[in-house]
Amino acid sequence: MNNHLDKDDTTSSVSSTWIGTANHGFAVYAVEELRRLFPSLKFSYIVPSEIVQFTIGLPQEEVLQLLHANEPMFLRHLHPVHVEIERTEEVEAEAELAAICSHLEDLSGIHSGAKIAIQARKSEGSNFNYSPSEIKKALDAVLIDQYRAEAVVRDADQIISVFVMADSIYMGISRPTDNLSDWSGGAIRFRKEDGQISRAKFKLLEAEYAFGLDFTQYRHAIDLGAAPGGWTSLLLERGLHVTAIDPGALDSSIIRHKRLTFYRRNAANVKLDDNNYDLLVCDMSWNPKQTGKLLKDLLYALQSGGTIILTVKLMHKKPFQTIKELLRELEPELSLQHAKQLFHNREELTLFLIKN
């Protein structure tokens, strides 16, 4: 087993190496966005259509500055590669774990008292006789004993990422904000609740987290295309008054809620009070142009500065064209703040917009 990537190779003034993750089937679009930002990009797929390794002819901090200023829609997560350990079939699990631990010294910036989270993953087909949790346990022990660091899962100062492949192990250290998501691989997990109406609720929860929103700060929301009520239920839990609109039925668990007004009809047949709402959410399985038209027809009810959270279905796998056409339809009344394919999205994107 050899370390054949020196630490300085990825932090030099010449280039840096990364591992990026997208939703399954959408890595090709993440690569396209990266190519637009970084013409020097060289890449290969670790997991087809999902996880990619790429090298950019810029140092790490310059790459991060550009990514934060122009965050890709489809790159869900990334982390730098500072160490690459070559794997051989003959090495036993205990020895390989020891080798991984020994390379902590090649990761600069670990200091006493720091809160550090270990995030370990493996690719399919990477045969080894230990689990990602065992990697974390072994590294946590070394961090605590030798570095006097604090091993944590959330709210870390730094994240050490370990990615195990069939022939290599990649390690890197980074700040949580530099990974685009502080969840391993960007796979943010929520616990399913008893009586939860639908898993669609997770999409709105993730949007609140990813876009830095706090729904408790809003007063009165419109949920367009609300049935069966997953998004409506979350907003009611946050204390909002919700006006839900859908020709379909809402779940019986919320239908009599005192802060709910429900119009069981098409949005075109609903008249709301002007400038009475500060939040509009919409999660509909419609053609984006149709959704955009419905949304635009309801903007009279939203206050200036009001927030919109909208999922956009990528029905024909032409995401850049779809978003461009939709924004052309919605501007200048609305301004895009953030567009992201979240972990809980499937064939869709989530948009965060503000009414001008």
XYZ file of C-alpha atoms in Angstrom:
356
model
C 0.000 0.000 0.000
C 1.457 3.330 -1.072
C 0.566 6.953 -0.712
C 1.157 8.085 -4.285
C -0.344 11.554 -4.038
C 1.687 13.939 -1.935
C -0.209 16.492 0.091
C 1.390 19.357 -1.798
C 0.169 17.992 -5.146
C -3.398 19.128 -4.475
C -2.621 22.378 -2.681
C 0.032 23.691 -5.023
C -0.333 26.848 -7.076
C -0.993 24.663 -10.117
C -3.976 22.401 -9.457
C -6.360 20.820 -6.980
C -8.249 17.519 -6.989
C -11.809 16.930 -5.821
C -14.589 14.381 -5.512
C -18.049 15.648 -6.412
C -21.473 14.073 -5.949
C -24.751 14.676 -7.790
C -28.154 13.017 -7.703
C -28.143 9.758 -9.630
C -28.378 10.401 -13.365
C -27.442 14.091 -13.113
C -23.640 14.101 -12.711
C -23.289 14.878 -16.419
C -24.985 18.238 -15.772
C -22.780 18.928 -12.752
C -19.734 18.302 -14.958
C -21.120 20.637 -17.616
C -21.515 23.405 -15.032
C -17.991 22.812 -13.743
C -16.587 22.969 -17.256
C -18.178 26.370 -17.756
C -16.472 27.626 -14.603
C -13.179 25.793 -15.064
C -12.034 25.252 -18.682
C -9.015 23.288 -17.387
C -11.289 20.637 -15.826
C -10.227 17.005 -16.177
C -12.587 14.376 -14.783
C -13.491 10.711 -14.536
C -16.553 9.008 -13.099
C -16.123 7.062 -9.861
C -19.780 6.019 -9.782
C -21.412 6.363 -13.222
C -23.882 9.260 -13.465
C -23.421 10.152 -9.778
C -19.893 10.618 -8.365
C -17.004 12.190 -10.253
C -13.332 12.824 -9.523
C -11.991 15.991 -11.093
C -8.820 18.046 -11.238
C -8.761 21.792 -11.860
C -5.740 23.867 -12.801
C -6.233 26.231 -9.876
C -5.359 26.007 -6.168
C -8.032 24.943 -3.723
C -8.949 28.384 -2.370
C -9.397 29.892 -5.840
C -11.659 26.994 -6.830
C -13.753 27.512 -3.701
C -14.084 31.254 -4.304
C -15.459 30.635 -7.788
C -17.780 27.840 -6.605
C -19.253 29.953 -3.802
C -19.834 32.831 -6.211
C -21.320 30.546 -8.886
C -22.655 27.493 -7.074
C -23.624 24.738 -9.544
C -27.232 23.584 -9.506
C -26.397 19.901 -9.871
C -23.229 19.526 -7.790
C -24.733 18.451 -4.483
C -21.507 17.938 -2.546
C -17.753 18.017 -3.015
C -14.603 17.636 -0.980
C -10.906 18.089 -1.740
C -8.485 15.195 -2.154
C -5.223 15.706 -0.273
C -4.125 12.080 0.076
C -4.555 9.091 -2.218
C -3.729 5.655 -0.800
C -3.242 2.833 -3.243
C -5.037 -0.375 -2.260
C -3.836 -3.919 -2.799
C -5.912 -7.049 -2.346
C -3.375 -8.623 0.003
C -3.757 -6.042 2.762
C -5.897 -7.085 5.722
C -8.603 -4.852 7.119
C -6.739 -4.005 10.324
C -3.635 -2.958 8.408
C -5.634 -0.832 5.962
C -7.459 0.959 8.770
C -4.080 1.623 10.399
C -2.781 3.028 7.121
C -5.762 5.357 6.814
C -5.159 6.596 10.359
C -1.455 7.117 9.682
C -2.252 9.579 6.894
C -3.979 11.991 9.257
C -0.559 13.599 9.609
C -0.705 14.506 5.906
C -3.848 16.612 6.435
C -2.890 20.118 7.458
C -4.917 22.220 9.858
C -5.925 19.726 12.561
C -5.455 21.428 15.910
C -6.142 20.700 19.555
C -9.734 21.302 20.606
C -11.108 21.436 17.055
C -14.473 19.801 16.443
C -13.916 17.360 13.592
C -16.412 15.140 11.789
C -15.325 12.030 9.910
C -17.397 11.315 6.799
C -16.533 7.958 5.227
C -18.086 6.499 2.079
C -17.354 3.659 -0.294
C -18.115 3.037 -3.952
C -20.057 0.014 -5.091
C -17.742 -2.877 -5.903
C -15.046 -1.758 -3.470
C -14.405 -4.951 -1.544
C -13.089 -4.493 1.958
C -13.765 -6.150 5.301
C -14.652 -3.082 7.318
C -17.457 -0.549 7.237
C -17.478 3.251 6.924
C -18.497 3.376 10.586
C -15.336 1.433 11.483
C -13.256 3.974 9.552
C -14.890 6.738 11.566
C -14.340 4.902 14.845
C -10.645 4.326 14.103
C -10.015 7.921 12.994
C -11.995 9.364 15.910
C -9.782 7.458 18.344
C -6.601 8.890 16.807
C -8.014 12.419 16.673
C -8.950 12.280 20.344
C -5.818 10.542 21.636
C -3.103 12.115 19.490
C -4.549 15.444 18.379
C -6.774 16.201 21.401
C -9.540 17.063 18.950
C -13.247 16.616 19.592
C -14.944 13.979 17.428
C -18.416 15.136 16.379
C -21.096 14.287 13.832
C -22.688 17.718 13.311
C -21.607 21.341 13.774
C -17.974 20.554 13.026
C -15.144 23.044 12.528
C -13.643 20.725 9.929
C -14.665 17.618 8.022
C -12.277 14.803 7.126
C -13.655 12.942 4.114
C -12.649 9.383 3.274
C -13.785 7.745 0.045
C -12.908 4.079 -0.522
C -12.749 2.665 -4.042
C -11.686 -0.725 -5.307
C -8.116 0.396 -6.000
C -7.684 3.650 -4.032
C -8.667 5.504 -0.886
C -9.050 9.285 -1.078
C -8.777 11.576 1.947
C -9.240 15.306 2.334
C -9.917 17.944 4.967
C -12.168 20.962 4.532
C -14.489 23.422 6.210
C -18.150 22.317 6.189
C -19.204 25.341 4.120
C -16.641 24.434 1.459
C -18.301 21.056 0.846
C -21.547 22.726 -0.343
C -23.290 20.482 2.215
C -22.100 19.426 5.670
C -23.801 16.051 5.253
C -21.750 13.138 3.938
C -22.135 13.161 0.161
C -24.783 15.850 0.585
C -27.247 13.110 1.566
C -29.270 15.034 4.141
C -31.479 12.688 6.175
C -34.678 13.413 8.056
C -36.453 10.992 10.346
C -39.874 9.877 9.120
C -42.527 10.794 11.648
C -45.526 8.765 12.720
C -48.515 9.880 10.697
C -46.407 11.855 8.205
C -48.603 12.666 5.220
C -45.959 12.196 2.523
C -42.217 12.086 1.944
C -42.619 15.299 -0.080
C -42.376 17.063 3.275
C -38.643 16.270 3.262
C -38.177 18.383 0.129
C -39.483 21.492 1.841
C -37.521 20.736 5.012
C -34.350 20.441 2.953
C -35.114 23.642 1.049
C -35.500 25.490 4.365
C -32.113 24.140 5.471
C -30.267 24.547 2.159
C -31.465 28.093 1.457
C -30.953 29.337 5.015
C -34.643 30.064 5.581
C -36.707 29.948 8.761
C -40.367 29.341 8.022
C -41.353 30.419 11.533
C -40.529 33.986 10.451
C -43.348 34.000 7.882
C -46.977 34.789 8.600
C -49.296 33.647 5.827
C -48.473 31.163 3.070
C -50.052 29.925 -0.134
C -49.491 26.247 -0.958
C -50.245 25.881 -4.655
C -50.940 22.268 -5.637
C -51.126 21.316 -1.984
C -52.703 17.812 -2.010
C -52.276 15.580 -0.106
C -50.755 18.171 2.232
C -47.115 17.303 2.979
C -45.888 20.882 2.525
C -48.997 22.388 4.116
C -48.480 20.244 7.225
C -44.899 21.505 7.680
C -45.945 25.140 7.367
C -48.753 24.612 9.867
C -46.225 23.048 12.247
C -44.093 26.172 11.863
C -47.034 28.301 13.011
C -48.123 29.824 9.696
C -51.618 30.445 8.411
C -51.817 28.425 5.196
C -54.092 28.843 2.214
C -53.943 25.531 0.341
C -55.167 25.266 -3.251
C -55.707 21.983 -5.090
C -58.609 20.175 -6.806
C -57.475 17.048 -4.966
C -58.196 16.196 -1.327
C -56.040 17.063 1.663
C -55.209 14.486 4.298
C -57.822 14.138 7.017
C -55.211 14.830 9.718
C -54.969 18.509 8.754
C -58.221 19.339 6.995
C -59.812 20.860 10.123
C -56.734 22.749 11.295
C -57.693 26.185 12.627
C -54.969 27.981 10.627
C -55.824 26.282 7.331
C -57.962 27.679 4.535
C -58.520 25.125 1.780
C -59.821 25.805 -1.712
C -60.571 22.476 -3.361
C -60.522 23.809 -6.893
C -58.173 24.877 -9.669
C -56.047 27.911 -8.888
C -57.546 29.764 -11.869
C -60.881 29.710 -10.035
C -59.572 31.137 -6.748
C -59.516 34.844 -5.806
C -57.206 35.770 -2.935
C -56.632 39.037 -1.076
C -54.101 41.351 -2.688
C -50.646 41.589 -1.057
C -51.739 39.439 1.881
C -49.132 36.638 1.757
C -45.389 36.592 2.421
C -44.666 33.021 1.281
C -45.776 30.933 -1.688
C -44.743 27.292 -2.097
C -45.477 25.030 -5.034
C -44.655 21.376 -5.666
C -46.616 20.281 -8.724
C -46.009 17.543 -11.296
C -46.908 19.823 -14.164
C -45.100 21.056 -17.211
C -42.872 23.951 -16.024
C -44.507 26.420 -18.418
C -47.962 25.592 -17.037
C -46.684 25.850 -13.463
C -45.033 29.175 -14.257
C -48.261 30.585 -15.678
C -50.293 29.508 -12.635
C -47.677 30.986 -10.348
C -47.555 34.270 -12.211
C -51.338 34.582 -12.076
C -51.189 34.419 -8.261
C -48.391 36.954 -7.743
C -50.913 39.731 -7.013
C -51.549 38.020 -3.665
C -47.858 37.952 -2.654
C -46.278 40.921 -0.928
C -43.283 42.691 -2.432
C -40.213 40.922 -1.031
C -42.240 37.746 -0.526
C -40.554 34.359 -0.857
C -41.348 31.613 -3.355
C -40.171 28.005 -3.100
C -40.874 26.161 -6.335
C -39.982 22.713 -7.642
C -39.459 22.504 -11.381
C -39.960 19.167 -13.114
C -37.220 18.291 -15.611
C -39.555 16.366 -17.833
C -37.300 16.087 -20.875
C -33.870 16.147 -19.201
C -33.047 19.596 -20.614
C -32.469 21.358 -17.294
C -30.575 24.440 -18.386
C -33.027 25.223 -21.151
C -35.996 24.519 -18.859
C -34.782 26.908 -16.148
C -33.846 29.593 -18.675
C -37.307 29.487 -20.273
C -39.093 29.481 -16.916
C -37.130 32.455 -15.590
C -37.803 34.339 -18.795
C -41.509 33.760 -18.076
C -41.266 34.875 -14.423
C -39.014 37.905 -14.779
C -39.034 40.790 -14.014
C -41.661 40.163 -11.323
C -39.469 37.558 -9.612
C -35.730 37.353 -8.943
C -33.953 34.019 -8.594
C -31.946 33.713 -5.366
C -30.871 30.089 -5.561
C -31.483 27.041 -7.750
C -30.447 23.607 -6.529
C -31.145 19.959 -7.109
C -31.568 18.882 -3.512
C -30.991 15.378 -2.208
C -34.743 14.818 -1.908
C -35.391 16.028 -5.440
C -35.659 13.408 -8.143
C -36.353 14.533 -11.723
C -36.606 18.144 -10.587
C -34.908 21.242 -9.228
C -35.911 23.483 -6.350
C -35.911 27.255 -6.871
C -35.848 29.999 -4.241
C -37.201 33.280 -5.630
C -38.156 36.708 -4.287
C -40.962 38.922 -5.572
C -39.610 42.293 -6.675
